[in-house]
Short mmCIF file of C-alpha atoms in Angstrom, two decimals:
data_model
loop_
_atom_site.label_atom_id
_atom_site.label_comp_id
_atom_site.label_asym_id
_atom_site.label_seq_id
_atom_site.Cartn_x
_atom_site.Cartn_y
_atom_site.Cartn_z
CA MET N 1 -56.78 183.14 45.67
CA LYS N 2 -55.22 186.30 47.11
CA GLN N 3 -54.33 184.48 50.35
CA ARG N 4 -52.71 181.67 48.37
CA LEU N 5 -50.59 184.15 46.42
CA TRP N 6 -49.38 185.73 49.65
CA LEU N 7 -48.51 182.29 51.05
CA ILE N 8 -46.49 181.51 47.93
CA ALA N 9 -44.78 184.90 48.11
CA GLY N 10 -44.02 184.34 51.79
CA GLY N 11 -42.45 180.98 51.00
CA LEU N 12 -40.27 182.50 48.29
CA ILE N 13 -39.20 185.28 50.64
CA GLY N 14 -38.27 182.68 53.27
CA ILE N 15 -36.16 180.78 50.76
CA ALA N 16 -34.51 183.98 49.59
CA LEU N 17 -33.59 184.96 53.12
CA ILE N 18 -31.72 181.69 53.63
CA VAL N 19 -29.28 182.56 50.85
CA MET N 20 -27.34 185.60 51.98
CA ALA N 21 -24.28 187.23 50.46
CA SER N 22 -21.57 188.82 52.54
CA ALA N 23 -21.69 192.58 52.98
CA SER N 24 -21.61 194.14 49.52
CA PRO N 25 -18.58 196.19 48.46
CA LEU N 26 -18.79 199.90 49.14
CA SER N 27 -20.39 201.81 46.29
CA ILE N 28 -19.36 205.45 45.96
CA THR N 29 -21.46 208.10 44.23
CA ARG N 30 -19.81 211.45 43.54
CA ALA N 31 -21.65 214.78 43.40
CA ALA N 32 -22.30 216.22 39.93
CA ALA N 33 -20.26 219.29 40.85
CA PRO N 34 -17.05 218.98 42.91
CA ALA N 35 -17.90 219.03 46.61
CA PRO N 36 -15.98 221.48 48.84
CA LEU N 37 -13.31 220.31 51.25
CA ALA N 38 -14.23 219.96 54.91
CA GLY N 39 -13.08 222.61 57.37
CA ASP N 40 -12.41 222.81 61.09
CA ALA N 41 -16.10 222.32 62.03
CA LEU N 42 -18.58 219.62 61.10
CA THR N 43 -22.26 218.91 61.71
CA VAL N 44 -23.02 215.19 61.67
CA VAL N 45 -26.40 213.43 61.83
CA ALA N 46 -26.99 209.76 62.73
CA TRP N 47 -30.43 208.27 62.04
CA ASN N 48 -31.46 204.62 61.72
CA LEU N 49 -34.19 204.80 59.06
CA GLY N 50 -35.85 201.46 59.83
CA TYR N 51 -35.79 200.60 56.08
CA GLY N 52 -38.93 202.73 55.70
CA GLY N 53 -41.07 200.07 57.32
CA LEU N 54 -40.94 200.83 61.05
CA GLY N 55 -42.97 203.99 61.55
CA ALA N 56 -45.25 204.60 64.51
CA GLU N 57 -47.94 202.23 63.21
CA SER N 58 -45.61 199.20 63.07
CA ASP N 59 -44.73 196.39 65.40
CA PHE N 60 -42.06 193.82 64.56
CA SER N 61 -41.73 190.13 65.36
CA ALA N 62 -38.02 190.19 66.26
CA ASP N 63 -38.82 192.77 68.96
CA GLY N 64 -41.74 190.85 70.49
CA GLY N 65 -44.44 191.99 68.07
CA LYS N 66 -46.62 189.93 65.75
CA SER N 67 -45.80 191.40 62.34
CA TYR N 68 -43.13 190.67 59.76
CA LEU N 69 -44.25 193.43 57.41
CA PRO N 70 -45.46 197.02 57.82
CA PRO N 71 -49.25 197.50 58.12
CA SER N 72 -49.60 198.64 54.50
CA SER N 73 -47.86 200.17 51.51
CA LYS N 74 -49.57 203.42 52.41
CA THR N 75 -47.81 203.59 55.78
CA VAL N 76 -44.45 203.03 54.08
CA THR N 77 -45.22 205.83 51.64
CA LYS N 78 -45.89 208.07 54.65
CA ASN N 79 -42.65 206.96 56.33
CA VAL N 80 -40.49 207.54 53.27
CA ALA N 81 -42.04 210.97 52.66
CA GLY N 82 -41.43 211.93 56.30
CA ILE N 83 -37.83 210.72 56.21
CA VAL N 84 -37.16 212.64 53.00
CA ASP N 85 -38.78 215.85 54.29
CA THR N 86 -36.87 215.62 57.57
CA LEU N 87 -33.51 215.13 55.85
CA LYS N 88 -34.20 217.96 53.40
CA ALA N 89 -34.85 220.26 56.36
CA THR N 90 -31.74 219.09 58.25
CA ASP N 91 -28.69 221.22 57.54
CA ALA N 92 -25.72 218.93 58.11
CA ASP N 93 -22.38 218.15 56.51
CA VAL N 94 -22.54 214.37 57.04
CA TYR N 95 -25.48 211.97 57.38
CA ILE N 96 -24.87 208.47 58.79
CA LEU N 97 -27.95 206.40 57.93
CA PRO N 98 -28.18 202.77 59.12
CA GLU N 99 -31.07 200.58 57.89
CA ILE N 100 -31.43 202.34 54.58
CA ALA N 101 -32.80 200.03 51.91
CA LYS N 102 -33.59 199.54 48.29
CA ARG N 103 -36.90 198.00 47.17
CA SER N 104 -37.84 194.78 48.98
CA PRO N 105 -40.91 193.01 50.38
CA ALA N 106 -40.03 194.40 53.83
CA ASN N 107 -40.88 197.94 52.73
CA TYR N 108 -43.47 197.13 50.07
CA TRP N 109 -40.95 197.83 47.32
CA HIS N 110 -40.26 201.46 48.15
CA ASP N 111 -36.73 202.55 47.17
CA LEU N 112 -35.72 204.42 50.31
CA LEU N 113 -32.07 204.70 49.25
CA GLY N 114 -33.09 206.25 45.95
CA ALA N 115 -35.52 208.65 47.62
CA VAL N 116 -32.87 209.90 50.07
CA THR N 117 -30.31 210.22 47.28
CA ARG N 118 -32.71 212.43 45.33
CA ALA N 119 -33.48 214.45 48.47
CA LEU N 120 -29.77 215.22 49.02
CA PRO N 121 -28.59 215.99 45.46
CA ASP N 122 -25.56 218.03 46.50
CA THR N 123 -23.96 215.18 48.46
CA GLU N 124 -21.50 212.40 47.79
CA ARG N 125 -22.58 208.95 48.94
CA VAL N 126 -21.12 205.71 50.24
CA PHE N 127 -23.33 202.62 50.62
CA SER N 128 -22.94 198.91 51.33
CA ALA N 129 -25.50 196.25 52.20
CA GLU N 130 -25.55 194.12 55.35
CA VAL N 131 -28.54 192.05 54.26
CA LEU N 132 -28.29 191.04 50.62
CA THR N 133 -30.01 188.10 48.94
CA ARG N 134 -27.82 186.37 46.40
CA PHE N 135 -29.12 185.36 42.97
CA TRP N 136 -32.67 186.55 43.70
CA PRO N 137 -34.11 189.28 41.49
CA TRP N 138 -36.79 191.82 42.25
CA PRO N 139 -39.47 191.43 43.69
CA ILE N 140 -37.92 189.15 46.33
CA ARG N 141 -34.47 190.75 46.51
CA PHE N 142 -33.32 192.30 49.80
CA GLU N 143 -30.61 194.96 49.94
CA HIS N 144 -30.52 196.73 53.30
CA GLY N 145 -27.46 198.44 54.73
CA LEU N 146 -25.80 201.65 55.85
CA ALA N 147 -25.12 204.80 53.84
CA ILE N 148 -23.02 207.86 54.56
CA PHE N 149 -23.96 211.03 52.67
CA SER N 150 -21.56 213.97 52.75
CA ARG N 151 -21.80 217.57 51.54
CA LYS N 152 -18.02 217.67 51.86
CA GLN N 153 -15.64 215.96 49.48
CA ILE N 154 -15.17 212.27 50.23
CA GLY N 155 -11.59 211.05 49.97
CA ALA N 156 -10.45 207.48 50.53
CA VAL N 157 -13.05 204.98 51.79
CA ASN N 158 -12.89 201.41 53.00
CA ILE N 159 -14.96 198.80 54.79
CA GLU N 160 -13.87 196.63 57.72
CA LYS N 161 -15.81 193.50 58.61
CA LEU N 162 -16.96 193.09 62.21
CA PRO N 163 -17.67 189.95 64.26
CA LEU N 164 -20.88 188.10 63.38
CA GLU N 165 -23.67 186.86 65.60
CA LYS N 166 -23.59 183.15 66.45
CA ASP N 167 -27.26 182.65 65.62
CA LYS N 168 -29.17 183.76 62.55
CA LEU N 169 -32.01 186.23 63.07
CA GLY N 170 -35.24 184.23 63.01
CA GLY N 171 -33.17 181.18 62.15
CA LEU N 172 -32.83 182.48 58.59
CA ILE N 173 -30.97 185.77 58.29
CA GLN N 174 -27.19 185.96 58.64
CA ARG N 175 -26.60 189.66 58.85
CA GLU N 176 -23.13 190.81 57.89
CA TYR N 177 -21.67 193.64 59.96
CA ALA N 178 -19.05 196.17 58.92
CA ALA N 179 -17.58 199.56 59.78
CA ARG N 180 -17.68 202.04 56.90
CA ILE N 181 -14.66 204.34 57.09
CA VAL N 182 -14.78 207.61 55.16
CA ARG N 183 -12.07 210.26 55.00
CA LEU N 184 -12.99 213.90 54.46
CA PRO N 185 -9.97 215.87 53.19
CA VAL N 186 -9.09 219.19 54.87
CA GLU N 187 -6.76 221.71 53.30
CA GLY N 188 -3.41 221.76 55.12
CA GLN N 189 -4.49 219.31 57.85
CA LYS N 190 -5.15 215.63 58.38
CA ASP N 191 -8.44 214.28 57.12
CA TRP N 192 -11.49 214.00 59.28
CA VAL N 193 -12.32 210.31 59.65
CA ILE N 194 -15.99 209.27 59.87
CA ILE N 195 -16.82 205.69 60.88
CA GLY N 196 -20.43 204.60 60.35
CA VAL N 197 -21.67 201.67 62.44
CA HIS N 198 -24.77 199.63 63.16
CA LEU N 199 -23.98 197.07 65.83
CA ALA N 200 -25.87 193.84 66.60
CA ALA N 201 -29.12 194.02 68.55
CA PHE N 202 -30.34 190.57 69.57
CA ASP N 203 -27.09 188.80 70.47
CA LYS N 204 -27.09 186.95 73.79
CA ASN N 205 -25.75 189.06 76.66
CA ALA N 206 -24.58 191.65 74.10
CA GLU N 207 -21.49 189.51 73.47
CA THR N 208 -21.32 190.14 69.73
CA ARG N 209 -21.99 193.87 69.85
CA LYS N 210 -19.35 194.33 72.55
CA ALA N 211 -16.85 192.44 70.39
CA GLN N 212 -17.89 194.60 67.44
CA LEU N 213 -17.45 197.75 69.52
CA ALA N 214 -13.98 196.64 70.60
CA ARG N 215 -12.98 196.15 66.96
CA VAL N 216 -14.40 199.52 65.91
CA VAL N 217 -12.54 201.28 68.74
CA GLU N 218 -9.34 199.47 67.75
CA LEU N 219 -9.72 200.72 64.17
CA ALA N 220 -10.52 204.24 65.36
CA GLN N 221 -7.50 204.40 67.65
CA ALA N 222 -5.20 203.34 64.83
CA LEU N 223 -6.59 206.08 62.59
CA HIS N 224 -6.31 208.66 65.35
CA ALA N 225 -2.71 207.61 65.94
CA GLU N 226 -2.03 208.78 62.37
CA GLY N 227 -3.11 212.27 63.43
CA SER N 228 -6.72 212.33 62.23
CA PRO N 229 -9.68 213.46 64.33
CA VAL N 230 -12.16 210.57 64.38
CA ILE N 231 -15.94 210.43 64.73
CA ILE N 232 -17.75 207.10 65.17
CA GLY N 233 -21.47 207.45 64.61
CA GLY N 234 -24.64 205.46 64.15
CA ASP N 235 -26.74 202.90 66.02
CA PHE N 236 -24.68 201.31 68.78
CA ASN N 237 -27.53 199.20 70.24
CA LEU N 238 -25.97 199.99 73.62
CA VAL N 239 -27.33 202.56 76.06
CA LEU N 240 -25.22 205.70 75.63
CA ALA N 241 -26.97 207.83 78.27
CA GLN N 242 -28.97 206.86 81.34
CA THR N 243 -32.62 207.96 81.24
CA SER N 244 -35.89 207.37 83.07
CA PHE N 245 -38.52 207.70 80.35
CA SER N 246 -41.91 206.25 81.37
CA ALA N 247 -42.96 202.95 79.77
CA THR N 248 -45.13 199.88 80.34
CA THR N 249 -43.14 197.48 78.13
CA GLU N 250 -42.70 194.08 79.78
CA PRO N 251 -39.13 193.08 80.74
CA GLU N 252 -39.00 190.26 78.17
CA HIS N 253 -39.43 192.80 75.38
CA ARG N 254 -36.42 194.81 76.47
CA SER N 255 -34.02 191.96 77.14
CA TRP N 256 -31.83 193.27 74.31
CA VAL N 257 -31.10 196.46 76.27
CA HIS N 258 -27.53 196.64 77.60
CA ASP N 259 -25.43 199.54 78.82
CA PHE N 260 -22.44 200.83 76.92
CA PRO N 261 -19.38 199.21 78.57
CA ALA N 262 -17.44 202.04 80.21
CA GLU N 263 -14.20 200.09 79.92
CA ALA N 264 -14.52 200.14 76.09
CA LEU N 265 -13.97 203.90 75.94
CA PRO N 266 -10.25 204.78 75.67
CA ALA N 267 -8.86 207.63 77.74
CA GLY N 268 -9.68 210.98 76.17
CA TRP N 269 -12.45 209.60 73.95
CA ARG N 270 -16.01 210.78 74.64
CA ILE N 271 -19.59 209.85 73.91
CA GLY N 272 -21.84 212.35 72.17
CA ALA N 273 -25.48 211.65 73.03
CA ASP N 274 -28.61 213.55 74.09
CA PRO N 275 -30.15 212.21 77.34
CA ARG N 276 -33.18 214.51 77.04
CA VAL N 277 -34.88 212.79 74.10
CA ALA N 278 -35.16 209.07 73.33
CA SER N 279 -33.50 207.91 70.11
CA VAL N 280 -35.13 204.44 69.91
CA ARG N 281 -38.37 202.72 70.89
CA THR N 282 -39.30 199.06 71.22
CA ASN N 283 -41.45 197.44 68.53
CA GLU N 284 -43.49 194.93 70.50
CA ARG N 285 -46.50 197.07 69.54
CA PRO N 286 -47.22 200.22 67.54
CA TYR N 287 -45.85 203.32 69.21
CA LYS N 288 -47.74 205.10 71.94
CA ALA N 289 -45.97 207.66 74.10
CA GLY N 290 -45.49 206.49 77.68
CA GLU N 291 -46.09 202.82 76.78
CA ASN N 292 -43.26 201.61 74.52
CA TYR N 293 -39.88 201.42 76.21
CA THR N 294 -37.54 204.13 74.88
CA ALA N 295 -33.82 204.72 75.32
CA VAL N 296 -30.76 206.49 73.92
CA ILE N 297 -28.66 204.13 71.80
CA ASP N 298 -27.90 206.34 68.79
CA GLY N 299 -25.13 208.90 68.82
CA PHE N 300 -21.40 209.29 68.53
CA ILE N 301 -17.95 208.61 69.96
CA VAL N 302 -15.25 211.22 69.30
CA SER N 303 -11.49 211.06 69.60
CA PRO N 304 -9.19 213.50 71.36
CA GLY N 305 -8.79 216.53 69.13
CA VAL N 306 -12.56 216.76 68.58
CA GLU N 307 -14.52 219.26 70.65
CA ILE N 308 -18.25 218.57 70.99
CA GLU N 309 -20.20 221.82 70.79
CA SER N 310 -23.72 220.36 70.96
CA VAL N 311 -25.72 217.13 70.59
CA GLU N 312 -29.46 217.15 70.00
CA THR N 313 -32.00 214.44 69.23
CA ARG N 314 -35.00 215.62 67.24
CA ASP N 315 -38.29 214.39 68.68
CA LEU N 316 -40.43 213.23 65.75
CA GLY N 317 -42.70 211.05 67.86
CA PHE N 318 -41.25 208.00 66.06
CA GLN N 319 -43.63 208.76 63.20
CA PHE N 320 -41.32 207.66 60.38
CA SER N 321 -38.89 205.22 61.99
CA ASP N 322 -38.38 203.40 65.27
CA HIS N 323 -35.33 205.64 65.73
CA GLN N 324 -34.94 209.42 65.83
CA PRO N 325 -32.23 211.61 64.27
CA VAL N 326 -29.32 212.76 66.43
CA MET N 327 -27.33 215.82 65.37
CA MET N 328 -23.87 216.68 66.70
CA LYS N 329 -21.82 219.81 66.05
CA VAL N 330 -18.06 219.51 66.53
CA LYS N 331 -14.85 221.35 65.78
CA ARG N 332 -11.20 220.40 65.66
CA SER N 333 -9.00 221.22 68.60
CA GLY N 334 -5.28 220.83 69.10
CA SER N 335 -4.47 219.51 65.63
CA ALA N 336 -1.19 220.59 64.05
CA PRO N 337 -1.20 221.37 60.30
CA VAL N 338 0.41 218.76 58.05
CA SER N 339 1.22 218.56 54.36
CA ARG N 340 -1.49 216.78 52.35
CA SER N 341 -0.60 213.59 50.54
CA GLU N 342 -3.80 211.50 50.67
CA ASP N 343 -5.41 210.47 47.40
CA ARG N 344 -9.08 211.38 46.99
CA GLY N 345 -9.86 207.77 46.15
CA PRO N 346 -12.14 206.41 43.43
#
C-alpha cells in the first residue's frame, strides 16, 4: 500500500513538473525597523543552498546519481538546521542565495526560505522563483529560486530575464532564468548595485550559460556607466579559478564543467573567487573527500570602482549543501559624490 501511494505521488509530481510558470515576480520584504543605508564598504556572501536537499548524504540523478529525492526527511532537517546556523554565524551585509526553496516534495516539505528569513530577522529580502508549478497546491507545489537578503536598506529592485536552455531538465522541467538587480542607497553617492545570478548547468557545450553571462555583463556595464559600483554574485556554473583538487569522479559525470570565458570579462572588471577551497562538488554519489570532483564556480564579478579586500570560501565539508559559502569584502574606490535622487522603491 505504501509503495502504491508513493507511485501515485510520483506520478502527480511528474505531471506538476510539466506545467511550469515563468519566473515569479520579485517579492520584497522590508525589515520591521528601517534598515541603515549602505556605506563605502560591503561584505557579501554567495551560497547555493541546494534547496535543503543536497547535503553530504545525497546524490542526484541530473548529476549522474540514482536519486531524485534526498535520503530522508531527517537529512533535510539536518541540512536546514546547518544552513540556518551557518548564516546566523556569518556576519555579512548582503547574502545572495541561489536554490532557496519553499516547501516541496524535493525537500520533504521543509520551508527553507522561511527558515532563513527567521534566521536573519534584521534583513530586507528579495525573492523570485525559477521553478514554479502553476495551479498546483501543496503538497505537490514547487517554488525554488534565488533570494537576496540585505542588512542595508534596499532601494529600487528589478528582474531581467535571461536566455533559456533549449532542452528541459529531465525532459520535464523548463527552468526560467533571471538576474535579480538590487540597489543599495548610499548617502551622497551612487547606489551600490548587487546582481544575483544562478546560471544554467547542464546546457550543451555551456552555450546557454555563456549567453546568459553575456547578458548579465551587458546589464552590469549599463548600470556601471550610470556611475554605480556593481557586484555580480552567485553560482556561475563556470570555473572561476583553476584548481587541482583530488577526485575519482569519472569524466562523464563532470561533462558540465566549463571554464569561465576570459573574453566575457570587460576591461577593468575582475573575478572574486577563492582558489584554495572548493565551492561545489559533483552529486553522482554522496560526498566523500578526495572522491567527488570539486571546483570553484561560486563567487563574484566586480566593476571598476570596487576594490576587493578579501575572498574566502568556508569549508563545511559539503555537509548541508552541494555548494559552500563564499564571502567577499569590498570597498568603493574612485567614486565621485553625487546628489541622491533615486526612489527607495516599493
